[in-house]
Amino acid sequence: MKQKTANELELEEIGIVHKIIGEETIKRRLLDLGLIEGTNIKPVLISPSGDPRAFEFRSSLIAIRKEDAENIKVK
Amino acid sequence: MKKKENLSIKQKEIKQKSNYTIALAGNPNVGKSTIFNNLTGMNQHTGNWTGKTVANATGYFEYRGKTYKLVDIPGTYSIMSHSEEEEIARNYICFGNPDATVVVVDATSLERNLNLVLQITEITDNLIVCVNLLDEARKKKIEVHLEELSNILKVPVVGVTARKKSTLNNLLKVIRNVCEEKKDIRPIYQILYDEKIEKAIHEVKEIIMEQYKIKEKLARWVSIKVLDGEECILKEIEKQLNIQLINQSEIDKARKKALANLAKEGIYQEEFKERIVSTIIKYAEKIGKKVCQFEEKDYAKRDRKIDKILTSKKYGIPIMIVFLLLIFWITIVGANYPSQFLFSLFGNIQEKLIEFAIYIHCPEWLSNMLILGVYQTLTWVISVMLPPMAIFFPLFTILEDLGYLPRIAFNMDGFFKKACCSGKQMITMCMGFGCNSCGVTGCRIIDSPRERLIAILTNNLVPCNGRFPFLITIATIFIAGTIGGIGASIVSTIAVMFVIILGIIMTLVISKILSKTILKGMPSSFVLELPPYRKPQFLKVLVRSIFDRTIFILGRAIAVAGPAGLVIWLFANIGIQGESLLTIIANFLEPLANLMGLDGYILTAFIFGIPANEIVLPIMLMCYMQGTSLVNMEDTFAIGEILRQNGWTILTAINVMLFTVFHFPCATTLLTIKKETGSWKWTAIGFLIPTVCGIVFCMLTTLFYHVFVI
């Protein structure tokens, strides 16, 4: 089964980070913010321009674009 | 580094003999700069958004007879990767040899902040953790057990509320203790990775220590980097420590062996990196849970409620527009009175100066040149520029302090992504509405150099404070004037709004074109923190925005206005066969101006108005009235009469409005572009882009007008 990404989470739906894939720079940046395996991540806001969405995790609110959120595999 | 210029004399005096050096590190937006300012008394600009400190800023303070040098390093979430700020931060902590490193952490999101703290524990023992924003935490019912944290990390932990200066005393005491104490006698908390990784680290570390004489702690950290294999970090380490890592055969052998062993266990290099990062974050999580107590689980509830409105599909953008309009309105209306006051003040002085010139029998041409030329233009620029900026920037800084600006970037990012740029560009454009020069400086918040350059080059496409009143005047006379009644002000507002929106659209279009041509590239990843809303520090806002921005910009403007005043006066007064040089230039420009639906004097006024957009209209009036010095006219109706007598039509008005938005940046902005890009080439491009847009637009409307209307 294809794994869900953070991008496919509905607003207010909590996902648990399984793995971060993709290019090194962005991967590192997401890891640095604390997105490691087991982290709860929840999209809470969506930009009026459609993208990015703001995700709540580790008690901060971070805006992440669609292309980057696709790299976050969740369970 | 730029901030060094701001060192006061006292700062310079004590600079020579500082006893200790302290590094100030921390995540972005945790109040580092506030602490820095309060300790050193310097005006490092602070704001509730990421990316304020671009290079290391240095300041000095004295405490109990000793002098301390404080180095504010860029805010970062981590010091492991290779973005510009992280490199600066890492290099300073690792190789700058500070006597102590103070890591400022945000009490409201301690867990995430601990990640950086733990990374730094791997490099240095002389660490102080400074827990800031305790007042915010208390409001959110988060309790942080400082003592517990200190016990776990085995480093001093100080709690402060940076905006209250008095709370910083404890920090000073601790800094002093750490500096005076003998170094490296306190083994602090150490992160332990899983067994296999520890074994690999140990093997490499032993070899490094055999080869070079470096301390164990540093050797351990270097070993992790060797195994990690990130080349740019390794090269930096080699350079700074003057050792060989990549091409050293023994170390390379040890590295390969260790990696092979790890691979046998199923840990490949890619996996190694991730394990290192996740281990640290898990430690941070564990410690965070131990020392933080949340009484109210959903402490971010209020912020989220506000966010839902401010970023909603329906209201997000309208609210943003209303906020901006409100700021402009207050600025324009509020600036009127102080401007008038300054005008009459400088006017009185001018009369006295003229009397004085007569008294000392100064030749008339000389006194006219100096008083009507240099003095008048100079004071004119001050009178019209100072009040709006002194109102706009504090208002804007309040929005900044509240934490609203990142929301603007968030709201607009989708549009900017389509133009291969970043939503942060919108923040710089908002600053551009106040002053394009500030907007250009503000582009530093954009991480990607390519996107930053695009933002700098297109900033002038939004009209600044200097152009607004002119736009409004023209719209009132020619567009609303034809209608009359209550509808008039609405129509003129719509007309002004229209050119501004056109400016914003053009910014997106030009950004896209640049991204596809001379500045090719994909939009870089956009990860933006939306910080909690904070109460602005009103007094600080006022002081800071006036000193940091207003005075600074005014200084640059004055530097240009004086000489420009001289030039304008000379061109208005020197003539050949009864025609002034201004008229000759205007006649020369007439053919081009006609194609653009303007006249030669209008173009001349724009060219001579380069010191400040505010003097374009006075120069125009001076030309039309055949005067020899700038003309100040308050009465819109009278201005309208003069313009109409000189052949202005609705087409002229529309084209002038277009050209006001789309023409070369003022001299101050050009100088700033030069300073920020360091290149005359980009300055020239920044000059050409809006100018070409303006010429094309004016020609198109003129063509359209002649084909369809007349």
JSON list of N, CA and C in Angstrom, two decimals, chain A residues 29 52 62-63 65, chain B residues 28 49-52 75 77 85 396 404-417 420-432 438-448 451-452 454-456 458-459 507-508 511 524-531:
[
{"chain": "A", "resi": 29, "resn": "ARG", "atom": "N", "xyz": [16.55, 20.19, 6.95]},
{"chain": "A", "resi": 29, "resn": "ARG", "atom": "CA", "xyz": [15.81, 21.30, 7.54]},
{"chain": "A", "resi": 29, "resn": "ARG", "atom": "C", "xyz": [14.60, 20.79, 8.33]},
{"chain": "A", "resi": 52, "resn": "PRO", "atom": "N", "xyz": [1.26, 27.49, 1.07]},
{"chain": "A", "resi": 52, "resn": "PRO", "atom": "CA", "xyz": [1.50, 26.29, 1.87]},
{"chain": "A", "resi": 52, "resn": "PRO", "atom": "C", "xyz": [0.40, 26.04, 2.92]},
{"chain": "A", "resi": 62, "resn": "ILE", "atom": "N", "xyz": [4.58, 25.63, 11.85]},
{"chain": "A", "resi": 62, "resn": "ILE", "atom": "CA", "xyz": [5.52, 25.83, 10.76]},
{"chain": "A", "resi": 62, "resn": "ILE", "atom": "C", "xyz": [4.80, 25.70, 9.42]},
{"chain": "A", "resi": 63, "resn": "ALA", "atom": "N", "xyz": [4.99, 26.69, 8.56]},
{"chain": "A", "resi": 63, "resn": "ALA", "atom": "CA", "xyz": [4.41, 26.63, 7.23]},
{"chain": "A", "resi": 63, "resn": "ALA", "atom": "C", "xyz": [5.32, 25.82, 6.33]},
{"chain": "A", "resi": 65, "resn": "ARG", "atom": "N", "xyz": [5.50, 24.04, 2.34]},
{"chain": "A", "resi": 65, "resn": "ARG", "atom": "CA", "xyz": [4.87, 23.96, 1.02]},
{"chain": "A", "resi": 65, "resn": "ARG", "atom": "C", "xyz": [4.53, 22.52, 0.66]},
{"chain": "B", "resi": 28, "resn": "PRO", "atom": "N", "xyz": [15.96, 31.06, 15.98]},
{"chain": "B", "resi": 28, "resn": "PRO", "atom": "CA", "xyz": [15.46, 32.36, 15.55]},
{"chain": "B", "resi": 28, "resn": "PRO", "atom": "C", "xyz": [14.26, 32.76, 16.42]},
{"chain": "B", "resi": 49, "resn": "TRP", "atom": "N", "xyz": [10.08, 37.86, 14.06]},
{"chain": "B", "resi": 49, "resn": "TRP", "atom": "CA", "xyz": [10.18, 37.01, 12.88]},
{"chain": "B", "resi": 49, "resn": "TRP", "atom": "C", "xyz": [11.61, 36.53, 12.70]},
{"chain": "B", "resi": 50, "resn": "THR", "atom": "N", "xyz": [11.69, 35.53, 11.85]},
{"chain": "B", "resi": 50, "resn": "THR", "atom": "CA", "xyz": [12.94, 34.82, 11.69]},
{"chain": "B", "resi": 50, "resn": "THR", "atom": "C", "xyz": [13.93, 35.59, 10.84]},
{"chain": "B", "resi": 51, "resn": "GLY", "atom": "N", "xyz": [15.21, 35.49, 11.22]},
{"chain": "B", "resi": 51, "resn": "GLY", "atom": "CA", "xyz": [16.24, 35.95, 10.30]},
{"chain": "B", "resi": 51, "resn": "GLY", "atom": "C", "xyz": [16.65, 37.39, 10.46]},
{"chain": "B", "resi": 52, "resn": "LYS", "atom": "N", "xyz": [16.72, 37.85, 11.69]},
{"chain": "B", "resi": 52, "resn": "LYS", "atom": "CA", "xyz": [17.07, 39.24, 11.90]},
{"chain": "B", "resi": 52, "resn": "LYS", "atom": "C", "xyz": [18.57, 39.49, 11.86]},
{"chain": "B", "resi": 75, "resn": "GLY", "atom": "N", "xyz": [20.47, 33.45, 14.43]},
{"chain": "B", "resi": 75, "resn": "GLY", "atom": "CA", "xyz": [19.56, 32.46, 15.02]},
{"chain": "B", "resi": 75, "resn": "GLY", "atom": "C", "xyz": [19.39, 31.26, 14.11]},
{"chain": "B", "resi": 77, "resn": "TYR", "atom": "N", "xyz": [18.09, 26.87, 13.98]},
{"chain": "B", "resi": 77, "resn": "TYR", "atom": "CA", "xyz": [17.46, 25.74, 14.66]},
{"chain": "B", "resi": 77, "resn": "TYR", "atom": "C", "xyz": [18.49, 24.66, 14.94]},
{"chain": "B", "resi": 85, "resn": "GLU", "atom": "N", "xyz": [23.44, 31.03, 7.43]},
{"chain": "B", "resi": 85, "resn": "GLU", "atom": "CA", "xyz": [23.41, 31.43, 8.84]},
{"chain": "B", "resi": 85, "resn": "GLU", "atom": "C", "xyz": [23.99, 30.34, 9.72]},
{"chain": "B", "resi": 396, "resn": "PHE", "atom": "N", "xyz": [4.40, 50.02, 11.30]},
{"chain": "B", "resi": 396, "resn": "PHE", "atom": "CA", "xyz": [4.81, 48.78, 10.66]},
{"chain": "B", "resi": 396, "resn": "PHE", "atom": "C", "xyz": [5.53, 47.88, 11.66]},
{"chain": "B", "resi": 404, "resn": "TYR", "atom": "N", "xyz": [2.58, 39.49, 13.01]},
{"chain": "B", "resi": 404, "resn": "TYR", "atom": "CA", "xyz": [1.66, 39.41, 11.87]},
{"chain": "B", "resi": 404, "resn": "TYR", "atom": "C", "xyz": [2.39, 39.22, 10.54]},
{"chain": "B", "resi": 405, "resn": "LEU", "atom": "N", "xyz": [3.61, 39.72, 10.43]},
{"chain": "B", "resi": 405, "resn": "LEU", "atom": "CA", "xyz": [4.30, 39.67, 9.14]},
{"chain": "B", "resi": 405, "resn": "LEU", "atom": "C", "xyz": [4.49, 38.26, 8.58]},
{"chain": "B", "resi": 406, "resn": "PRO", "atom": "N", "xyz": [4.91, 37.28, 9.41]},
{"chain": "B", "resi": 406, "resn": "PRO", "atom": "CA", "xyz": [5.02, 35.94, 8.84]},
{"chain": "B", "resi": 406, "resn": "PRO", "atom": "C", "xyz": [3.68, 35.42, 8.31]},
{"chain": "B", "resi": 407, "resn": "ARG", "atom": "N", "xyz": [2.59, 35.89, 8.90]},
{"chain": "B", "resi": 407, "resn": "ARG", "atom": "CA", "xyz": [1.26, 35.49, 8.40]},
{"chain": "B", "resi": 407, "resn": "ARG", "atom": "C", "xyz": [1.01, 36.07, 7.01]},
{"chain": "B", "resi": 408, "resn": "ILE", "atom": "N", "xyz": [1.51, 37.28, 6.78]},
{"chain": "B", "resi": 408, "resn": "ILE", "atom": "CA", "xyz": [1.39, 37.86, 5.44]},
{"chain": "B", "resi": 408, "resn": "ILE", "atom": "C", "xyz": [2.13, 36.99, 4.44]},
{"chain": "B", "resi": 409, "resn": "ALA", "atom": "N", "xyz": [3.35, 36.60, 4.81]},
{"chain": "B", "resi": 409, "resn": "ALA", "atom": "CA", "xyz": [4.14, 35.74, 3.93]},
{"chain": "B", "resi": 409, "resn": "ALA", "atom": "C", "xyz": [3.40, 34.43, 3.68]},
{"chain": "B", "resi": 410, "resn": "PHE", "atom": "N", "xyz": [2.80, 33.90, 4.74]},
{"chain": "B", "resi": 410, "resn": "PHE", "atom": "CA", "xyz": [2.05, 32.65, 4.64]},
{"chain": "B", "resi": 410, "resn": "PHE", "atom": "C", "xyz": [0.86, 32.81, 3.69]},
{"chain": "B", "resi": 411, "resn": "ASN", "atom": "N", "xyz": [0.12, 33.90, 3.84]},
{"chain": "B", "resi": 411, "resn": "ASN", "atom": "CA", "xyz": [-1.05, 34.14, 3.01]},
{"chain": "B", "resi": 411, "resn": "ASN", "atom": "C", "xyz": [-0.70, 34.25, 1.53]},
{"chain": "B", "resi": 412, "resn": "MET", "atom": "N", "xyz": [0.42, 34.90, 1.26]},
{"chain": "B", "resi": 412, "resn": "MET", "atom": "CA", "xyz": [0.73, 35.24, -0.13]},
{"chain": "B", "resi": 412, "resn": "MET", "atom": "C", "xyz": [1.66, 34.23, -0.80]},
{"chain": "B", "resi": 413, "resn": "ASP", "atom": "N", "xyz": [2.18, 33.29, -0.05]},
{"chain": "B", "resi": 413, "resn": "ASP", "atom": "CA", "xyz": [3.22, 32.42, -0.59]},
{"chain": "B", "resi": 413, "resn": "ASP", "atom": "C", "xyz": [2.79, 31.69, -1.86]},
{"chain": "B", "resi": 414, "resn": "GLY", "atom": "N", "xyz": [1.54, 31.26, -1.91]},
{"chain": "B", "resi": 414, "resn": "GLY", "atom": "CA", "xyz": [1.05, 30.52, -3.08]},
{"chain": "B", "resi": 414, "resn": "GLY", "atom": "C", "xyz": [1.27, 31.29, -4.37]},
{"chain": "B", "resi": 415, "resn": "PHE", "atom": "N", "xyz": [0.97, 32.60, -4.33]},
{"chain": "B", "resi": 415, "resn": "PHE", "atom": "CA", "xyz": [1.15, 33.42, -5.54]},
{"chain": "B", "resi": 415, "resn": "PHE", "atom": "C", "xyz": [2.63, 33.55, -5.89]},
{"chain": "B", "resi": 416, "resn": "PHE", "atom": "N", "xyz": [3.42, 33.73, -4.86]},
{"chain": "B", "resi": 416, "resn": "PHE", "atom": "CA", "xyz": [4.85, 33.94, -5.13]},
{"chain": "B", "resi": 416, "resn": "PHE", "atom": "C", "xyz": [5.52, 32.65, -5.58]},
{"chain": "B", "resi": 417, "resn": "LYS", "atom": "N", "xyz": [4.99, 31.53, -5.13]},
{"chain": "B", "resi": 417, "resn": "LYS", "atom": "CA", "xyz": [5.57, 30.26, -5.56]},
{"chain": "B", "resi": 417, "resn": "LYS", "atom": "C", "xyz": [5.38, 30.11, -7.06]},
{"chain": "B", "resi": 420, "resn": "CYS", "atom": "N", "xyz": [7.98, 31.50, -8.87]},
{"chain": "B", "resi": 420, "resn": "CYS", "atom": "CA", "xyz": [9.26, 30.90, -8.48]},
{"chain": "B", "resi": 420, "resn": "CYS", "atom": "C", "xyz": [9.97, 31.71, -7.39]},
{"chain": "B", "resi": 421, "resn": "CYS", "atom": "N", "xyz": [9.20, 32.28, -6.49]},
{"chain": "B", "resi": 421, "resn": "CYS", "atom": "CA", "xyz": [9.80, 33.08, -5.44]},
{"chain": "B", "resi": 421, "resn": "CYS", "atom": "C", "xyz": [9.22, 32.68, -4.08]},
{"chain": "B", "resi": 422, "resn": "SER", "atom": "N", "xyz": [9.55, 33.49, -3.09]},
{"chain": "B", "resi": 422, "resn": "SER", "atom": "CA", "xyz": [9.14, 33.16, -1.74]},
{"chain": "B", "resi": 422, "resn": "SER", "atom": "C", "xyz": [8.11, 34.16, -1.23]},
{"chain": "B", "resi": 423, "resn": "GLY", "atom": "N", "xyz": [7.20, 33.68, -0.41]},
{"chain": "B", "resi": 423, "resn": "GLY", "atom": "CA", "xyz": [6.19, 34.55, 0.17]},
{"chain": "B", "resi": 423, "resn": "GLY", "atom": "C", "xyz": [6.77, 35.65, 1.02]},
{"chain": "B", "resi": 424, "resn": "LYS", "atom": "N", "xyz": [8.01, 35.42, 1.48]},
{"chain": "B", "resi": 424, "resn": "LYS", "atom": "CA", "xyz": [8.65, 36.45, 2.30]},
{"chain": "B", "resi": 424, "resn": "LYS", "atom": "C", "xyz": [8.85, 37.73, 1.51]},
{"chain": "B", "resi": 425, "resn": "GLN", "atom": "N", "xyz": [8.85, 37.59, 0.17]},
{"chain": "B", "resi": 425, "resn": "GLN", "atom": "CA", "xyz": [9.00, 38.77, -0.67]},
{"chain": "B", "resi": 425, "resn": "GLN", "atom": "C", "xyz": [7.88, 39.77, -0.39]},
{"chain": "B", "resi": 426, "resn": "MET", "atom": "N", "xyz": [6.70, 39.26, -0.03]},
{"chain": "B", "resi": 426, "resn": "MET", "atom": "CA", "xyz": [5.57, 40.14, 0.26]},
{"chain": "B", "resi": 426, "resn": "MET", "atom": "C", "xyz": [5.89, 41.03, 1.46]},
{"chain": "B", "resi": 427, "resn": "ILE", "atom": "N", "xyz": [6.60, 40.49, 2.44]},
{"chain": "B", "resi": 427, "resn": "ILE", "atom": "CA", "xyz": [6.96, 41.30, 3.61]},
{"chain": "B", "resi": 427, "resn": "ILE", "atom": "C", "xyz": [7.85, 42.46, 3.17]},
{"chain": "B", "resi": 428, "resn": "THR", "atom": "N", "xyz": [8.79, 42.15, 2.28]},
{"chain": "B", "resi": 428, "resn": "THR", "atom": "CA", "xyz": [9.70, 43.20, 1.83]},
{"chain": "B", "resi": 428, "resn": "THR", "atom": "C", "xyz": [8.94, 44.23, 1.01]},
{"chain": "B", "resi": 429, "resn": "MET", "atom": "N", "xyz": [7.89, 43.77, 0.29]},
{"chain": "B", "resi": 429, "resn": "MET", "atom": "CA", "xyz": [7.09, 44.72, -0.47]},
{"chain": "B", "resi": 429, "resn": "MET", "atom": "C", "xyz": [6.30, 45.64, 0.47]},
{"chain": "B", "resi": 430, "resn": "CYS", "atom": "N", "xyz": [5.79, 45.05, 1.55]},
{"chain": "B", "resi": 430, "resn": "CYS", "atom": "CA", "xyz": [5.05, 45.88, 2.52]},
{"chain": "B", "resi": 430, "resn": "CYS", "atom": "C", "xyz": [5.98, 46.95, 3.08]},
{"chain": "B", "resi": 431, "resn": "MET", "atom": "N", "xyz": [7.23, 46.58, 3.34]},
{"chain": "B", "resi": 431, "resn": "MET", "atom": "CA", "xyz": [8.17, 47.58, 3.81]},
{"chain": "B", "resi": 431, "resn": "MET", "atom": "C", "xyz": [8.43, 48.60, 2.71]},
{"chain": "B", "resi": 432, "resn": "GLY", "atom": "N", "xyz": [8.42, 48.12, 1.47]},
{"chain": "B", "resi": 432, "resn": "GLY", "atom": "CA", "xyz": [8.62, 49.01, 0.33]},
{"chain": "B", "resi": 432, "resn": "GLY", "atom": "C", "xyz": [7.55, 50.07, 0.22]},
{"chain": "B", "resi": 438, "resn": "CYS", "atom": "N", "xyz": [14.20, 50.84, 2.50]},
{"chain": "B", "resi": 438, "resn": "CYS", "atom": "CA", "xyz": [14.04, 49.90, 3.61]},
{"chain": "B", "resi": 438, "resn": "CYS", "atom": "C", "xyz": [13.62, 48.54, 3.11]},
{"chain": "B", "resi": 439, "resn": "GLY", "atom": "N", "xyz": [12.74, 48.54, 2.12]},
{"chain": "B", "resi": 439, "resn": "GLY", "atom": "CA", "xyz": [12.29, 47.28, 1.54]},
{"chain": "B", "resi": 439, "resn": "GLY", "atom": "C", "xyz": [13.46, 46.49, 1.01]},
{"chain": "B", "resi": 440, "resn": "VAL", "atom": "N", "xyz": [14.36, 47.18, 0.33]},
{"chain": "B", "resi": 440, "resn": "VAL", "atom": "CA", "xyz": [15.53, 46.51, -0.25]},
{"chain": "B", "resi": 440, "resn": "VAL", "atom": "C", "xyz": [16.41, 45.92, 0.86]},
{"chain": "B", "resi": 441, "resn": "THR", "atom": "N", "xyz": [16.62, 46.69, 1.91]},
{"chain": "B", "resi": 441, "resn": "THR", "atom": "CA", "xyz": [17.41, 46.17, 3.03]},
{"chain": "B", "resi": 441, "resn": "THR", "atom": "C", "xyz": [16.70, 44.97, 3.65]},
{"chain": "B", "resi": 442, "resn": "GLY", "atom": "N", "xyz": [15.36, 45.06, 3.73]},
{"chain": "B", "resi": 442, "resn": "GLY", "atom": "CA", "xyz": [14.56, 44.00, 4.33]},
{"chain": "B", "resi": 442, "resn": "GLY", "atom": "C", "xyz": [14.66, 42.68, 3.60]},
{"chain": "B", "resi": 443, "resn": "CYS", "atom": "N", "xyz": [15.11, 42.72, 2.34]},
{"chain": "B", "resi": 443, "resn": "CYS", "atom": "CA", "xyz": [15.21, 41.48, 1.56]},
{"chain": "B", "resi": 443, "resn": "CYS", "atom": "C", "xyz": [16.18, 40.49, 2.17]},
{"chain": "B", "resi": 444, "resn": "ARG", "atom": "N", "xyz": [16.95, 40.93, 3.15]},
{"chain": "B", "resi": 444, "resn": "ARG", "atom": "CA", "xyz": [17.88, 40.02, 3.83]},
{"chain": "B", "resi": 444, "resn": "ARG", "atom": "C", "xyz": [17.16, 38.85, 4.49]},
{"chain": "B", "resi": 445, "resn": "ILE", "atom": "N", "xyz": [15.86, 39.01, 4.76]},
{"chain": "B", "resi": 445, "resn": "ILE", "atom": "CA", "xyz": [15.15, 37.91, 5.42]},
{"chain": "B", "resi": 445, "resn": "ILE", "atom": "C", "xyz": [14.95, 36.73, 4.49]},
{"chain": "B", "resi": 446, "resn": "ILE", "atom": "N", "xyz": [15.16, 36.93, 3.18]},
{"chain": "B", "resi": 446, "resn": "ILE", "atom": "CA", "xyz": [14.96, 35.83, 2.24]},
{"chain": "B", "resi": 446, "resn": "ILE", "atom": "C", "xyz": [16.24, 35.02, 2.15]},
{"chain": "B", "resi": 447, "resn": "ASP", "atom": "N", "xyz": [16.14, 33.72, 2.43]},
{"chain": "B", "resi": 447, "resn": "ASP", "atom": "CA", "xyz": [17.35, 32.89, 2.54]},
{"chain": "B", "resi": 447, "resn": "ASP", "atom": "C", "xyz": [18.04, 32.66, 1.22]},
{"chain": "B", "resi": 448, "resn": "SER", "atom": "N", "xyz": [17.26, 32.29, 0.22]},
{"chain": "B", "resi": 448, "resn": "SER", "atom": "CA", "xyz": [17.88, 31.92, -1.04]},
{"chain": "B", "resi": 448, "resn": "SER", "atom": "C", "xyz": [18.42, 33.17, -1.75]},
{"chain": "B", "resi": 451, "resn": "GLU", "atom": "N", "xyz": [16.38, 34.28, -4.82]},
{"chain": "B", "resi": 451, "resn": "GLU", "atom": "CA", "xyz": [15.09, 34.90, -4.52]},
{"chain": "B", "resi": 451, "resn": "GLU", "atom": "C", "xyz": [15.29, 36.27, -3.87]},
{"chain": "B", "resi": 452, "resn": "ARG", "atom": "N", "xyz": [16.37, 36.38, -3.10]},
{"chain": "B", "resi": 452, "resn": "ARG", "atom": "CA", "xyz": [16.64, 37.67, -2.47]},
{"chain": "B", "resi": 452, "resn": "ARG", "atom": "C", "xyz": [16.92, 38.74, -3.53]},
{"chain": "B", "resi": 454, "resn": "ILE", "atom": "N", "xyz": [15.95, 38.77, -6.65]},
{"chain": "B", "resi": 454, "resn": "ILE", "atom": "CA", "xyz": [14.71, 39.10, -7.36]},
{"chain": "B", "resi": 454, "resn": "ILE", "atom": "C", "xyz": [13.89, 40.09, -6.54]},
{"chain": "B", "resi": 455, "resn": "ALA", "atom": "N", "xyz": [13.80, 39.84, -5.25]},
{"chain": "B", "resi": 455, "resn": "ALA", "atom": "CA", "xyz": [13.01, 40.73, -4.38]},
{"chain": "B", "resi": 455, "resn": "ALA", "atom": "C", "xyz": [13.62, 42.13, -4.37]},
{"chain": "B", "resi": 456, "resn": "ILE", "atom": "N", "xyz": [14.95, 42.20, -4.38]},
{"chain": "B", "resi": 456, "resn": "ILE", "atom": "CA", "xyz": [15.61, 43.51, -4.37]},
{"chain": "B", "resi": 456, "resn": "ILE", "atom": "C", "xyz": [15.31, 44.26, -5.67]},
{"chain": "B", "resi": 458, "resn": "THR", "atom": "N", "xyz": [12.86, 43.96, -7.74]},
{"chain": "B", "resi": 458, "resn": "THR", "atom": "CA", "xyz": [11.47, 44.29, -8.05]},
{"chain": "B", "resi": 458, "resn": "THR", "atom": "C", "xyz": [10.84, 45.16, -6.97]},
{"chain": "B", "resi": 459, "resn": "ASN", "atom": "N", "xyz": [11.57, 45.44, -5.91]},
{"chain": "B", "resi": 459, "resn": "ASN", "atom": "CA", "xyz": [10.95, 46.16, -4.79]},
{"chain": "B", "resi": 459, "resn": "ASN", "atom": "C", "xyz": [10.37, 47.51, -5.19]},
{"chain": "B", "resi": 507, "resn": "THR", "atom": "N", "xyz": [5.07, 42.95, -10.09]},
{"chain": "B", "resi": 507, "resn": "THR", "atom": "CA", "xyz": [6.15, 42.36, -9.29]},
{"chain": "B", "resi": 507, "resn": "THR", "atom": "C", "xyz": [6.18, 40.86, -9.51]},
{"chain": "B", "resi": 508, "resn": "LEU", "atom": "N", "xyz": [4.98, 40.24, -9.49]},
{"chain": "B", "resi": 508, "resn": "LEU", "atom": "CA", "xyz": [4.92, 38.80, -9.69]},
{"chain": "B", "resi": 508, "resn": "LEU", "atom": "C", "xyz": [5.36, 38.43, -11.11]},
{"chain": "B", "resi": 511, "resn": "SER", "atom": "N", "xyz": [9.09, 38.98, -11.51]},
{"chain": "B", "resi": 511, "resn": "SER", "atom": "CA", "xyz": [9.81, 37.95, -10.74]},
{"chain": "B", "resi": 511, "resn": "SER", "atom": "C", "xyz": [9.84, 36.65, -11.53]},
{"chain": "B", "resi": 524, "resn": "SER", "atom": "N", "xyz": [12.97, 27.79, -3.90]},
{"chain": "B", "resi": 524, "resn": "SER", "atom": "CA", "xyz": [13.63, 26.96, -2.90]},
{"chain": "B", "resi": 524, "resn": "SER", "atom": "C", "xyz": [12.57, 26.53, -1.89]},
{"chain": "B", "resi": 525, "resn": "SER", "atom": "N", "xyz": [12.93, 25.60, -1.03]},
{"chain": "B", "resi": 525, "resn": "SER", "atom": "CA", "xyz": [11.92, 25.13, -0.09]},
{"chain": "B", "resi": 525, "resn": "SER", "atom": "C", "xyz": [11.56, 26.28, 0.84]},
{"chain": "B", "resi": 526, "resn": "PHE", "atom": "N", "xyz": [10.34, 26.26, 1.27]},
{"chain": "B", "resi": 526, "resn": "PHE", "atom": "CA", "xyz": [9.83, 27.37, 2.07]},
{"chain": "B", "resi": 526, "resn": "PHE", "atom": "C", "xyz": [9.39, 26.80, 3.40]},
{"chain": "B", "resi": 527, "resn": "VAL", "atom": "N", "xyz": [10.21, 27.00, 4.40]},
{"chain": "B", "resi": 527, "resn": "VAL", "atom": "CA", "xyz": [9.84, 26.55, 5.73]},
{"chain": "B", "resi": 527, "resn": "VAL", "atom": "C", "xyz": [9.85, 27.78, 6.61]},
{"chain": "B", "resi": 528, "resn": "LEU", "atom": "N", "xyz": [8.69, 28.17, 7.06]},
{"chain": "B", "resi": 528, "resn": "LEU", "atom": "CA", "xyz": [8.57, 29.43, 7.76]},
{"chain": "B", "resi": 528, "resn": "LEU", "atom": "C", "xyz": [7.85, 29.21, 9.08]},
{"chain": "B", "resi": 529, "resn": "GLU", "atom": "N", "xyz": [8.47, 29.66, 10.14]},
{"chain": "B", "resi": 529, "resn": "GLU", "atom": "CA", "xyz": [7.80, 29.52, 11.42]},
{"chain": "B", "resi": 529, "resn": "GLU", "atom": "C", "xyz": [6.77, 30.63, 11.59]},
{"chain": "B", "resi": 530, "resn": "LEU", "atom": "N", "xyz": [5.59, 30.28, 12.04]},
{"chain": "B", "resi": 530, "resn": "LEU", "atom": "CA", "xyz": [4.60, 31.29, 12.38]},
{"chain": "B", "resi": 530, "resn": "LEU", "atom": "C", "xyz": [4.64, 31.41, 13.90]},
{"chain": "B", "resi": 531, "resn": "PRO", "atom": "N", "xyz": [5.35, 32.42, 14.41]},
{"chain": "B", "resi": 531, "resn": "PRO", "atom": "CA", "xyz": [5.58, 32.49, 15.85]},
{"chain": "B", "resi": 531, "resn": "PRO", "atom": "C", "xyz": [4.31, 32.84, 16.60]}
]
